[in-house]
Tab-separated table of C-alpha atoms and ligand atoms in Angstrom:
chain	number	residue	atom	x	y	z
A	1	MET	CA	-143.509	76.805	7.269
A	2	ASN	CA	-140.044	77.924	8.246
A	3	ARG	CA	-138.472	81.023	5.835
A	4	LEU	CA	-140.426	82.869	4.453
A	5	THR	CA	-138.889	85.136	1.145
A	6	ILE	CA	-140.682	88.240	-0.174
A	7	VAL	CA	-139.243	91.058	-2.580
A	8	THR	CA	-139.257	94.276	-0.102
A	9	PRO	CA	-141.635	95.113	1.872
A	10	ASP	CA	-142.782	99.528	2.113
A	11	ASP	CA	-143.854	100.921	5.009
A	12	TRP	CA	-146.535	103.419	3.453
A	13	HIS	CA	-147.077	105.772	6.803
A	14	VAL	CA	-144.006	106.051	9.408
A	15	HIS	CA	-142.883	109.043	11.859
A	16	LEU	CA	-139.117	109.229	11.420
A	17	ARG	CA	-138.981	112.524	13.686
A	18	ASP	CA	-135.921	115.098	12.923
A	19	SER	CA	-132.713	114.788	14.738
A	20	PRO	CA	-131.316	113.778	17.209
A	21	TYR	CA	-134.055	111.285	17.196
A	22	LEU	CA	-134.123	110.484	13.485
A	23	GLU	CA	-130.560	108.694	13.550
A	24	ALA	CA	-132.150	106.872	16.634
A	25	VAL	CA	-134.988	105.361	14.421
A	26	VAL	CA	-133.867	105.219	9.976
A	27	ALA	CA	-132.053	102.111	10.807
A	28	ASP	CA	-134.846	99.883	11.847
A	29	THR	CA	-137.638	101.339	8.738
A	30	ALA	CA	-134.387	100.907	6.797
A	31	ARG	CA	-133.406	97.189	8.053
A	32	GLN	CA	-136.594	96.006	6.300
A	33	PHE	CA	-138.235	98.144	4.125
A	34	GLY	CA	-137.440	99.478	0.272
A	35	ARG	CA	-139.222	102.631	0.986
A	36	ALA	CA	-141.747	104.689	3.494
A	37	ILE	CA	-144.452	107.363	2.851
A	38	VAL	CA	-142.585	109.373	6.166
A	39	MET	CA	-145.299	111.661	8.347
A	40	PRO	CA	-144.874	115.593	7.888
A	41	ASN	CA	-145.923	116.149	11.560
A	42	LEU	CA	-142.632	117.361	12.880
A	43	LEU	CA	-142.463	120.835	14.585
A	44	PRO	CA	-142.828	122.459	12.583
A	45	PRO	CA	-144.579	120.556	10.173
A	46	VAL	CA	-143.239	120.438	6.889
A	47	ARG	CA	-146.006	122.472	5.001
A	48	THR	CA	-143.687	123.326	1.521
A	49	CYS	CA	-141.349	121.363	-1.483
A	50	ASN	CA	-138.155	123.178	-0.161
A	51	GLU	CA	-138.982	122.175	3.241
A	52	ALA	CA	-140.144	118.510	2.477
A	53	MET	CA	-136.650	118.424	0.080
A	54	ALA	CA	-134.484	119.603	3.286
A	55	TYR	CA	-136.552	116.821	5.738
A	56	ARG	CA	-136.006	114.450	2.664
A	57	ASP	CA	-132.004	115.482	2.224
A	58	ARG	CA	-131.849	114.907	6.548
A	59	ILE	CA	-133.101	111.647	6.559
A	60	LEU	CA	-130.676	110.641	3.572
A	61	ALA	CA	-127.735	111.516	6.008
A	62	ALA	CA	-129.147	110.060	8.787
A	63	LEU	CA	-129.133	106.506	6.786
A	64	PRO	CA	-127.024	104.048	7.708
A	65	ALA	CA	-124.222	103.652	5.228
A	66	ASN	CA	-125.275	101.463	1.454
A	67	SER	CA	-128.216	101.429	2.578
A	68	GLY	CA	-130.773	101.935	-0.527
A	69	PHE	CA	-133.719	102.882	1.356
A	70	GLU	CA	-135.809	105.749	-0.021
A	71	PRO	CA	-137.982	107.989	1.901
A	72	LEU	CA	-141.390	108.968	0.147
A	73	MET	CA	-142.205	112.286	1.077
A	74	THR	CA	-145.560	114.248	2.456
A	75	LEU	CA	-146.802	117.625	2.867
A	76	TYR	CA	-148.787	118.476	5.777
A	77	LEU	CA	-151.619	120.288	4.696
A	78	THR	CA	-153.506	123.635	6.333
A	79	ASP	CA	-155.673	125.757	6.460
A	80	ASN	CA	-153.328	127.810	4.402
A	81	THR	CA	-151.568	125.165	1.730
A	82	ARG	CA	-151.366	127.128	-1.303
A	83	VAL	CA	-151.806	125.778	-4.663
A	84	GLU	CA	-149.118	126.261	-6.352
A	85	ASP	CA	-147.361	124.461	-3.070
A	86	ILE	CA	-149.646	121.377	-4.088
A	87	GLU	CA	-148.327	121.985	-8.136
A	88	ALA	CA	-144.806	122.178	-6.983
A	89	ALA	CA	-144.886	119.117	-5.182
A	90	SER	CA	-146.918	116.823	-7.733
A	91	GLU	CA	-144.209	117.947	-10.074
A	92	SER	CA	-141.396	117.224	-7.823
A	93	GLY	CA	-140.779	113.604	-8.267
A	94	CYS	CA	-140.204	113.314	-4.445
A	95	ILE	CA	-143.063	113.843	-2.360
A	96	HIS	CA	-145.973	111.090	-3.264
A	97	GLY	CA	-149.196	113.051	-1.696
A	98	ALA	CA	-149.881	115.271	1.336
A	99	LYS	CA	-151.281	115.251	4.476
A	100	LEU	CA	-154.849	116.092	6.297
A	101	TYR	CA	-154.821	116.401	9.865
A	102	PRO	CA	-157.649	117.635	11.612
A	103	ALA	CA	-156.907	120.267	13.814
A	104	GLY	CA	-156.154	118.472	17.239
A	105	ALA	CA	-156.831	114.977	16.378
A	106	THR	CA	-153.502	113.826	17.165
A	107	THR	CA	-149.517	114.295	18.099
A	108	ASN	CA	-148.133	117.801	16.557
A	109	SER	CA	-151.809	118.019	14.437
A	110	ASP	CA	-152.401	121.805	16.025
A	111	ALA	CA	-151.820	123.178	12.898
A	112	GLY	CA	-153.966	120.960	10.729
A	113	VAL	CA	-156.896	121.689	9.305
A	114	THR	CA	-160.012	123.331	11.065
A	115	ASP	CA	-162.214	122.878	8.391
A	116	LEU	CA	-162.446	121.174	5.215
A	117	ALA	CA	-163.929	123.635	3.257
A	118	ASN	CA	-160.823	125.261	3.056
A	119	LEU	CA	-158.960	123.061	1.140
A	120	ASP	CA	-161.220	122.795	-1.474
A	121	ALA	CA	-158.814	124.354	-4.008
A	122	VAL	CA	-155.834	122.938	-2.993
A	123	LEU	CA	-158.110	118.796	-2.871
A	124	GLU	CA	-159.468	120.387	-6.291
A	125	THR	CA	-155.521	120.750	-7.609
A	126	MET	CA	-155.022	117.142	-6.216
A	127	GLN	CA	-157.583	115.438	-8.067
A	128	LYS	CA	-156.303	117.401	-11.188
A	129	HIS	CA	-152.539	116.261	-10.419
A	130	ARG	CA	-154.048	112.634	-9.224
A	131	PHE	CA	-152.002	113.661	-6.226
A	132	MET	CA	-151.888	111.615	-3.085
A	133	LEU	CA	-154.449	112.472	0.082
A	134	GLN	CA	-153.279	110.625	2.971
A	135	LEU	CA	-155.977	110.982	5.927
A	136	HIS	CA	-155.981	111.165	9.380
A	137	GLY	CA	-159.442	109.811	9.701
A	138	GLU	CA	-160.921	110.990	13.060
A	139	ALA	CA	-162.899	113.150	13.735
A	140	THR	CA	-162.062	115.782	16.215
A	141	ALA	CA	-165.172	117.586	18.190
A	142	PRO	CA	-164.673	117.362	21.744
A	143	GLU	CA	-168.348	115.651	22.545
A	144	ILE	CA	-167.348	112.848	20.025
A	145	ASP	CA	-166.056	109.847	22.212
A	146	ILE	CA	-162.838	108.852	21.108
A	147	PHE	CA	-164.061	105.308	20.212
A	148	ASP	CA	-166.112	106.246	17.682
A	149	ARG	CA	-164.136	109.212	16.016
A	150	GLU	CA	-162.887	106.893	12.789
A	151	LYS	CA	-166.674	106.094	12.185
A	152	ARG	CA	-167.931	110.037	12.817
A	153	PHE	CA	-165.076	110.663	10.603
A	154	ILE	CA	-166.484	108.671	7.688
A	155	GLU	CA	-169.901	109.813	7.777
A	156	LEU	CA	-168.468	113.899	8.256
A	157	SER	CA	-165.474	114.336	6.153
A	158	LEU	CA	-164.884	111.075	4.356
A	159	GLU	CA	-167.882	111.505	2.900
A	160	ARG	CA	-167.829	115.449	2.163
A	161	ILE	CA	-164.261	114.204	0.277
A	162	ARG	CA	-165.323	111.320	-1.946
A	163	ARG	CA	-168.891	113.020	-3.330
A	164	ASN	CA	-166.714	116.442	-3.552
A	165	PHE	CA	-163.889	115.068	-5.494
A	166	PRO	CA	-164.379	111.377	-6.523
A	167	GLU	CA	-161.398	111.034	-8.287
A	168	LEU	CA	-158.896	112.628	-6.031
A	169	PRO	CA	-157.018	108.971	-4.660
A	170	VAL	CA	-156.878	108.867	-0.985
A	171	VAL	CA	-155.239	106.784	1.567
A	172	PHE	CA	-157.315	106.150	4.664
A	173	GLU	CA	-154.164	105.819	7.021
A	174	HIS	CA	-154.034	103.294	9.748
A	175	ILE	CA	-157.745	102.289	9.666
A	176	THR	CA	-158.868	100.737	13.343
A	177	THR	CA	-162.435	99.251	12.169
A	178	ARG	CA	-164.620	97.239	10.761
A	179	ASP	CA	-166.764	100.580	9.895
A	180	ALA	CA	-163.164	101.575	7.714
A	181	VAL	CA	-163.137	98.501	6.390
A	182	ASP	CA	-166.207	98.044	4.891
A	183	TYR	CA	-166.296	101.506	3.570
A	184	VAL	CA	-163.439	100.953	1.755
A	185	LEU	CA	-164.352	97.427	0.365
A	186	ALA	CA	-167.815	99.703	-0.575
A	187	SER	CA	-166.173	102.439	-2.208
A	188	ASP	CA	-163.731	102.267	-6.071
A	189	ALA	CA	-160.086	102.201	-7.151
A	190	CYS	CA	-159.931	105.855	-6.119
A	191	LEU	CA	-159.642	104.695	-1.952
A	192	ALA	CA	-156.985	102.634	-0.455
A	193	ALA	CA	-156.705	101.798	3.049
A	194	THR	CA	-153.610	101.353	5.503
A	195	ILE	CA	-153.454	98.963	8.984
A	196	THR	CA	-150.474	99.358	11.560
A	197	PRO	CA	-149.238	95.646	12.865
A	198	HIS	CA	-150.392	96.938	16.688
A	199	HIS	CA	-154.168	96.902	15.451
A	200	LEU	CA	-153.777	93.486	13.794
A	201	LEU	CA	-152.124	92.758	17.189
A	202	ILE	CA	-154.292	94.032	19.923
A	203	ASN	CA	-157.683	95.397	21.076
A	204	ARG	CA	-157.582	98.136	23.481
A	205	ASN	CA	-158.321	95.932	26.478
A	206	ALA	CA	-154.281	95.903	25.615
A	207	ILE	CA	-154.130	99.613	26.878
A	208	PHE	CA	-155.704	98.451	30.786
A	209	ASN	CA	-154.720	94.801	31.342
A	210	GLY	CA	-153.724	95.157	34.929
A	211	GLY	CA	-153.277	99.070	34.806
A	212	ILE	CA	-152.363	101.403	32.614
A	213	ARG	CA	-150.379	100.715	29.891
A	214	PRO	CA	-149.158	104.044	28.348
A	215	HIS	CA	-147.232	101.670	25.218
A	216	TYR	CA	-150.656	100.160	24.347
A	217	TYR	CA	-151.560	104.148	23.413
A	218	CYS	CA	-151.625	105.245	19.962
A	219	LEU	CA	-154.118	107.539	18.345
A	220	PRO	CA	-156.255	106.046	16.355
A	221	VAL	CA	-157.271	103.887	19.909
A	222	ALA	CA	-157.493	100.553	19.533
A	223	LYS	CA	-160.860	99.010	19.296
A	224	ARG	CA	-162.826	95.830	19.824
A	225	GLU	CA	-162.172	92.654	19.156
A	226	HIS	CA	-164.664	92.835	16.606
A	227	HIS	CA	-162.964	95.715	15.068
A	228	ARG	CA	-159.594	94.052	14.760
A	229	GLN	CA	-160.986	91.161	13.273
A	230	ALA	CA	-162.208	92.632	10.732
A	231	LEU	CA	-158.939	94.472	9.742
A	232	VAL	CA	-157.006	91.182	10.452
A	233	ALA	CA	-159.736	89.690	7.462
A	234	ALA	CA	-159.077	92.741	5.192
A	235	ALA	CA	-154.787	92.176	5.898
A	236	CYS	CA	-154.849	88.355	4.860
A	237	GLY	CA	-157.822	88.697	2.572
A	238	GLY	CA	-155.737	89.617	-0.243
A	239	ASP	CA	-158.423	92.946	-1.085
A	240	ALA	CA	-155.350	95.440	-3.135
A	241	ARG	CA	-156.697	98.443	-1.566
A	242	PHE	CA	-155.370	97.382	1.586
A	243	PHE	CA	-151.314	97.402	2.579
A	244	ALA	CA	-149.320	97.898	5.425
A	245	GLY	CA	-148.553	101.216	7.460
A	246	THR	CA	-146.394	100.894	10.827
A	247	ASP	CA	-147.493	104.238	11.772
A	248	SER	CA	-144.408	103.178	14.118
A	249	ALA	CA	-144.688	106.824	16.544
A	250	PRO	CA	-141.622	107.221	18.351
A	251	HIS	CA	-141.587	108.618	21.958
A	252	SER	CA	-139.026	108.609	24.552
A	253	LYS	CA	-140.100	106.724	27.461
A	254	SER	CA	-140.449	109.202	29.886
A	255	ALA	CA	-142.926	110.843	27.386
A	256	LYS	CA	-145.043	107.960	27.365
A	257	GLU	CA	-145.027	107.111	31.192
A	258	SER	CA	-146.192	110.611	31.978
A	259	ALA	CA	-149.796	112.064	33.787
A	260	CYS	CA	-150.865	112.905	29.941
A	261	GLY	CA	-148.691	110.800	27.981
A	262	CYS	CA	-148.344	110.774	24.261
A	263	ALA	CA	-149.798	108.969	21.865
A	264	GLY	CA	-148.121	106.997	19.754
A	265	ILE	CA	-146.663	103.145	19.140
A	266	TYR	CA	-142.702	102.346	18.477
A	267	SER	CA	-142.958	99.308	15.943
A	268	ALA	CA	-140.373	99.790	13.312
A	269	HIS	CA	-137.792	97.993	15.528
A	270	SER	CA	-139.631	95.181	14.218
A	271	ALA	CA	-142.452	95.455	12.136
A	272	LEU	CA	-142.118	92.665	9.433
A	273	GLU	CA	-141.683	90.327	12.205
A	274	LEU	CA	-144.789	91.408	13.877
A	275	TYR	CA	-146.568	91.584	10.821
A	276	ALA	CA	-145.567	88.283	9.844
A	277	GLU	CA	-147.248	87.001	13.641
A	278	VAL	CA	-150.311	88.304	11.739
A	279	PHE	CA	-150.487	86.067	9.189
A	280	GLU	CA	-149.436	83.036	10.859
A	281	ASN	CA	-151.994	83.709	13.785
A	282	ALA	CA	-154.649	83.460	10.886
A	283	GLY	CA	-153.009	80.497	9.422
A	284	ASP	CA	-152.446	82.071	5.952
A	285	PHE	CA	-149.158	83.593	3.995
A	286	GLY	CA	-150.994	83.609	0.642
A	287	HIS	CA	-151.280	87.503	1.027
A	288	PHE	CA	-148.586	88.667	3.242
A	289	GLU	CA	-146.064	89.431	0.176
A	290	SER	CA	-148.908	91.520	-1.850
A	291	PHE	CA	-150.047	93.082	1.431
A	292	MET	CA	-146.382	94.145	2.526
A	293	SER	CA	-145.274	94.180	-0.698
A	294	LYS	CA	-146.992	95.227	-3.563
A	295	ASN	CA	-150.288	96.481	-2.761
A	296	GLY	CA	-149.370	99.780	-1.562
A	297	ALA	CA	-146.769	99.938	-4.807
A	298	SER	CA	-149.921	99.629	-7.273
A	299	TYR	CA	-151.887	101.649	-5.371
A	300	TYR	CA	-148.601	104.802	-5.322
A	301	GLY	CA	-147.794	104.068	-9.184
A	302	LEU	CA	-144.629	102.419	-7.822
A	303	GLU	CA	-142.359	100.166	-9.127
A	304	LEU	CA	-141.926	97.285	-7.134
A	305	ASN	CA	-138.731	96.948	-4.918
A	306	GLN	CA	-136.157	95.711	-6.577
A	307	GLY	CA	-134.685	92.819	-4.010
A	308	THR	CA	-136.110	90.607	-1.085
A	309	VAL	CA	-135.849	90.477	2.675
A	310	THR	CA	-136.334	86.614	4.165
A	311	LEU	CA	-137.947	86.121	7.418
A	312	GLU	CA	-136.934	82.823	9.375
A	313	ARG	CA	-139.360	80.620	12.235
A	314	ARG	CA	-136.790	81.650	15.362
A	315	GLU	CA	-138.574	82.733	18.425
A	316	TRP	CA	-136.511	85.764	19.929
A	317	THR	CA	-137.600	87.811	22.785
A	318	LEU	CA	-137.644	91.901	21.984
A	319	PRO	CA	-136.142	94.346	24.379
A	320	ASP	CA	-136.939	96.036	27.002
A	321	SER	CA	-135.554	99.432	25.277
A	322	LEU	CA	-133.773	100.922	22.784
A	323	PRO	CA	-131.324	103.486	22.590
A	324	TYR	CA	-133.261	107.095	22.356
A	325	PRO	CA	-131.878	110.702	22.972
A	326	ASP	CA	-131.855	112.144	26.900
A	327	SER	CA	-134.357	109.025	27.313
A	328	GLU	CA	-135.206	105.308	26.403
A	329	LEU	CA	-137.296	104.264	23.553
A	330	VAL	CA	-140.119	101.033	24.371
A	331	PRO	CA	-140.774	99.340	21.365
A	332	PHE	CA	-144.280	97.429	21.173
A	333	ARG	CA	-144.425	94.081	22.789
A	334	SER	CA	-141.250	95.308	24.650
A	335	GLY	CA	-140.206	92.313	26.402
A	336	GLU	CA	-142.141	89.219	24.678
A	337	ARG	CA	-141.321	86.949	22.716
A	338	LEU	CA	-142.018	86.993	18.900
A	339	ARG	CA	-142.018	83.645	16.081
A	340	TRP	CA	-140.145	85.506	13.159
A	341	LYS	CA	-136.455	87.141	12.535
A	342	GLN	CA	-135.607	88.464	9.712
A	343	VAL	CA	-133.063	87.392	8.462
A	344	VAL	CA	-129.668	90.349	8.088
A	345	ASP	CA	-127.104	89.548	5.774
A	346	ALA	CA	-123.734	89.608	7.674
B	1	LIG	C1	-148.492	110.051	15.655
B	1	LIG	C2	-146.978	110.588	16.199
B	1	LIG	O1	-146.636	110.271	17.471
B	1	LIG	O2	-146.710	111.538	15.174
B	1	LIG	N1	-148.912	109.613	16.940
B	1	LIG	C3	-149.499	108.146	16.785
B	1	LIG	O3	-150.320	107.630	17.922
B	1	LIG	N2	-149.968	107.321	15.979
B	1	LIG	C4	-149.319	110.858	15.336
B	1	LIG	C5	-150.345	109.913	14.409
B	1	LIG	O4	-149.543	109.088	13.287
B	1	LIG	O5	-151.973	110.080	14.643
B	2	LIG	ZN1	-149.630	108.216	12.002
């Protein structure tokens, strides 16, 4: 097979940042995806409808001319999120969920939720409106081993959310473990999960290959090989509860290559091609289109995109770096060869 045409896909988890970084990255996402769930972890975070709508306007203004890309906005939950904010968001038509970052879990999560019990009224309201909860699923207690944080989150928090709010639709984002795959498979229709291209392509060895490799560091951190294999089986296996979410998270080269480098991998530059490589390695493109373009839309209750995108089998080399304000941006697998390339109309 040398050519693949699929319904235009969506990215169900992306970080687009804000000006001037937004302008440097948004075209990459808009070139490949019809829509994307845009993370709200700006500084300060996007906490209210007004903030989300203003951010949406900035994204639309930063898009290349004639782009039909639609940003799907999210709210950032804090200990102080008000029920009224959720009600307004669920009626907005532009805001497609609220994101739970356990406080301290990742980049710009200091304003996140310190205790789930603080969110009971908010989650009750979300359940009532069937308003999506997006989860950064990592337990943050400092004594928990970093490689166990996702598994512990399932036990300590996700179980509680599912038990107390069984009809709340939840996306367990950027899952990294066999435990998470199994948990989703054993759940009902109110739980789904996104999987990133990097967690499908690397295991934790990549972070330490011959020295410390900051461009392979993200949160949740990549796990052992058997976890990666479980993710590949989930992505390629056709279960509609798994879909693409890149978690593309740009940080400048200087912020990554530092004594305390930021967490985040920039995959938006070639996300489609990276996912295609995963399915090709697995030897089966049978569920590629559903994973990329259908499962997520159906879970979010949205129509499929109208257009299509095409990939062709053609080797190319990823750039070493991309332009980024005051620095450079190093894409995932920079300088390496990829086997698929998106065909972009001239
Ligand atoms: C994200 C970021 O940089 O905003 N980083 C990451 O490693 N994925 C935050 C997140 O989604 O955890
Ligand atoms: Zn993220």
